[in-house]
């Protein structure tokens, strides 16, 4: 996503005439490659992330975290959270 944002910013800067991008042209034999590099890098990044399972691992970690949070909230709602269990153990002593 980072590379796509950079590519869009470069195109916007060219269209608005900001910075050195204002002088770049859209000819194939000219500066077109400078506009295409960030999008090419984004495609390479996405292909690598999908091939190595990076995206899937991150998604699974997020799901596990949500599951832990949901379980903790349910235990608190039932009065069975960690602090309640400690209090019960201390009361038994």
PDB file of C-alpha atoms in Angstrom, residues 5-83:
ATOM      1  CA  UNK A   5       0.487   5.884  -2.163  1.00  0.00           C
ATOM      2  CA  UNK A   6       3.921   7.048  -3.309  1.00  0.00           C
ATOM      3  CA  UNK A   7       2.975   6.409  -6.943  1.00  0.00           C
ATOM      4  CA  UNK A   8      -0.251   8.367  -6.617  1.00  0.00           C
ATOM      5  CA  UNK A   9       1.592  11.236  -4.901  1.00  0.00           C
ATOM      6  CA  UNK A  10       4.115  11.345  -7.752  1.00  0.00           C
ATOM      7  CA  UNK A  11       1.320  11.511 -10.340  1.00  0.00           C
ATOM      8  CA  UNK A  12      -0.535  14.217  -8.390  1.00  0.00           C
ATOM      9  CA  UNK A  13       2.684  16.231  -8.007  1.00  0.00           C
ATOM     10  CA  UNK A  14       3.255  15.988 -11.762  1.00  0.00           C
ATOM     11  CA  UNK A  15      -0.271  17.093 -12.602  1.00  0.00           C
ATOM     12  CA  UNK A  16      -0.120  20.006 -10.145  1.00  0.00           C
ATOM     13  CA  UNK A  17       3.370  21.024 -11.245  1.00  0.00           C
ATOM     14  CA  UNK A  18       5.015  20.524  -7.857  1.00  0.00           C
ATOM     15  CA  UNK A  19       8.730  19.800  -7.412  1.00  0.00           C
ATOM     16  CA  UNK A  20      10.959  17.962  -9.856  1.00  0.00           C
ATOM     17  CA  UNK A  21       8.035  15.773 -10.938  1.00  0.00           C
ATOM     18  CA  UNK A  22       6.567  18.817 -12.714  1.00  0.00           C
ATOM     19  CA  UNK A  23       9.189  18.463 -15.459  1.00  0.00           C
ATOM     20  CA  UNK A  24       8.692  14.717 -16.053  1.00  0.00           C
ATOM     21  CA  UNK A  25       6.966  13.753 -19.284  1.00  0.00           C
ATOM     22  CA  UNK A  26       4.690  10.820 -20.077  1.00  0.00           C
ATOM     23  CA  UNK A  27       6.594   9.597 -23.150  1.00  0.00           C
ATOM     24  CA  UNK A  28       7.584   5.942 -23.258  1.00  0.00           C
ATOM     25  CA  UNK A  29      11.139   6.920 -24.166  1.00  0.00           C
ATOM     26  CA  UNK A  30      11.139   9.644 -21.513  1.00  0.00           C
ATOM     27  CA  UNK A  31      10.181   9.615 -17.856  1.00  0.00           C
ATOM     28  CA  UNK A  32       7.239   7.196 -17.926  1.00  0.00           C
ATOM     29  CA  UNK A  33       9.274   4.580 -16.061  1.00  0.00           C
ATOM     30  CA  UNK A  34       9.538   6.943 -13.066  1.00  0.00           C
ATOM     31  CA  UNK A  35       5.772   6.932 -12.746  1.00  0.00           C
ATOM     32  CA  UNK A  36       5.559   3.141 -13.094  1.00  0.00           C
ATOM     33  CA  UNK A  37       8.293   2.080 -10.636  1.00  0.00           C
ATOM     34  CA  UNK A  38       6.252   2.486  -7.403  1.00  0.00           C
ATOM     35  CA  UNK A  39       3.348   0.498  -8.874  1.00  0.00           C
ATOM     36  CA  UNK A  40       5.716  -2.230 -10.045  1.00  0.00           C
ATOM     37  CA  UNK A  41       7.263  -2.410  -6.581  1.00  0.00           C
ATOM     38  CA  UNK A  42       3.778  -2.671  -5.062  1.00  0.00           C
ATOM     39  CA  UNK A  43       2.994  -5.610  -7.348  1.00  0.00           C
ATOM     40  CA  UNK A  44       6.260  -7.325  -6.386  1.00  0.00           C
ATOM     41  CA  UNK A  45       5.539  -6.731  -2.676  1.00  0.00           C
ATOM     42  CA  UNK A  46       2.029  -8.182  -2.925  1.00  0.00           C
ATOM     43  CA  UNK A  47       3.271 -11.214  -4.865  1.00  0.00           C
ATOM     44  CA  UNK A  48       5.984 -11.850  -2.263  1.00  0.00           C
ATOM     45  CA  UNK A  49       3.606 -11.352   0.679  1.00  0.00           C
ATOM     46  CA  UNK A  50       1.091 -13.789  -0.808  1.00  0.00           C
ATOM     47  CA  UNK A  51       3.720 -16.364  -1.766  1.00  0.00           C
ATOM     48  CA  UNK A  52       5.375 -16.434   1.664  1.00  0.00           C
ATOM     49  CA  UNK A  53       2.142 -16.414   3.657  1.00  0.00           C
ATOM     50  CA  UNK A  54       2.929 -13.076   5.300  1.00  0.00           C
ATOM     51  CA  UNK A  55      -0.609 -11.749   4.810  1.00  0.00           C
ATOM     52  CA  UNK A  56      -2.213 -14.953   6.072  1.00  0.00           C
ATOM     53  CA  UNK A  57      -0.051 -15.002   9.230  1.00  0.00           C
ATOM     54  CA  UNK A  58      -0.961 -11.412  10.049  1.00  0.00           C
ATOM     55  CA  UNK A  59      -4.652 -12.147   9.532  1.00  0.00           C
ATOM     56  CA  UNK A  60      -4.453 -15.219  11.770  1.00  0.00           C
ATOM     57  CA  UNK A  61      -2.702 -13.193  14.487  1.00  0.00           C
ATOM     58  CA  UNK A  62      -5.466 -10.582  14.340  1.00  0.00           C
ATOM     59  CA  UNK A  63      -8.126 -13.283  14.614  1.00  0.00           C
ATOM     60  CA  UNK A  64      -6.358 -14.871  17.601  1.00  0.00           C
ATOM     61  CA  UNK A  65      -6.117 -11.497  19.326  1.00  0.00           C
ATOM     62  CA  UNK A  66      -9.829 -10.826  18.763  1.00  0.00           C
ATOM     63  CA  UNK A  67     -10.639 -14.275  20.131  1.00  0.00           C
ATOM     64  CA  UNK A  68      -8.552 -13.643  23.280  1.00  0.00           C
ATOM     65  CA  UNK A  69     -10.163 -10.245  23.813  1.00  0.00           C
ATOM     66  CA  UNK A  70     -13.654 -11.621  23.311  1.00  0.00           C
ATOM     67  CA  UNK A  71     -13.001 -14.462  25.791  1.00  0.00           C
ATOM     68  CA  UNK A  72     -11.606 -12.048  28.368  1.00  0.00           C
ATOM     69  CA  UNK A  73     -14.619  -9.747  27.988  1.00  0.00           C
ATOM     70  CA  UNK A  74     -16.994 -12.670  28.405  1.00  0.00           C
ATOM     71  CA  UNK A  75     -15.180 -13.826  31.550  1.00  0.00           C
ATOM     72  CA  UNK A  76     -15.337 -10.329  33.000  1.00  0.00           C
ATOM     73  CA  UNK A  77     -19.049 -10.110  32.192  1.00  0.00           C
ATOM     74  CA  UNK A  78     -19.633 -13.419  33.983  1.00  0.00           C
ATOM     75  CA  UNK A  79     -17.544 -12.365  36.982  1.00  0.00           C
ATOM     76  CA  UNK A  80     -14.971 -15.038  36.261  1.00  0.00           C
ATOM     77  CA  UNK A  81     -12.035 -12.862  35.237  1.00  0.00           C
ATOM     78  CA  UNK A  82      -8.536 -13.227  36.690  1.00  0.00           C
ATOM     79  CA  UNK A  83      -9.091 -10.797  39.535  1.00  0.00           C
TER      80      UNK A  83
END
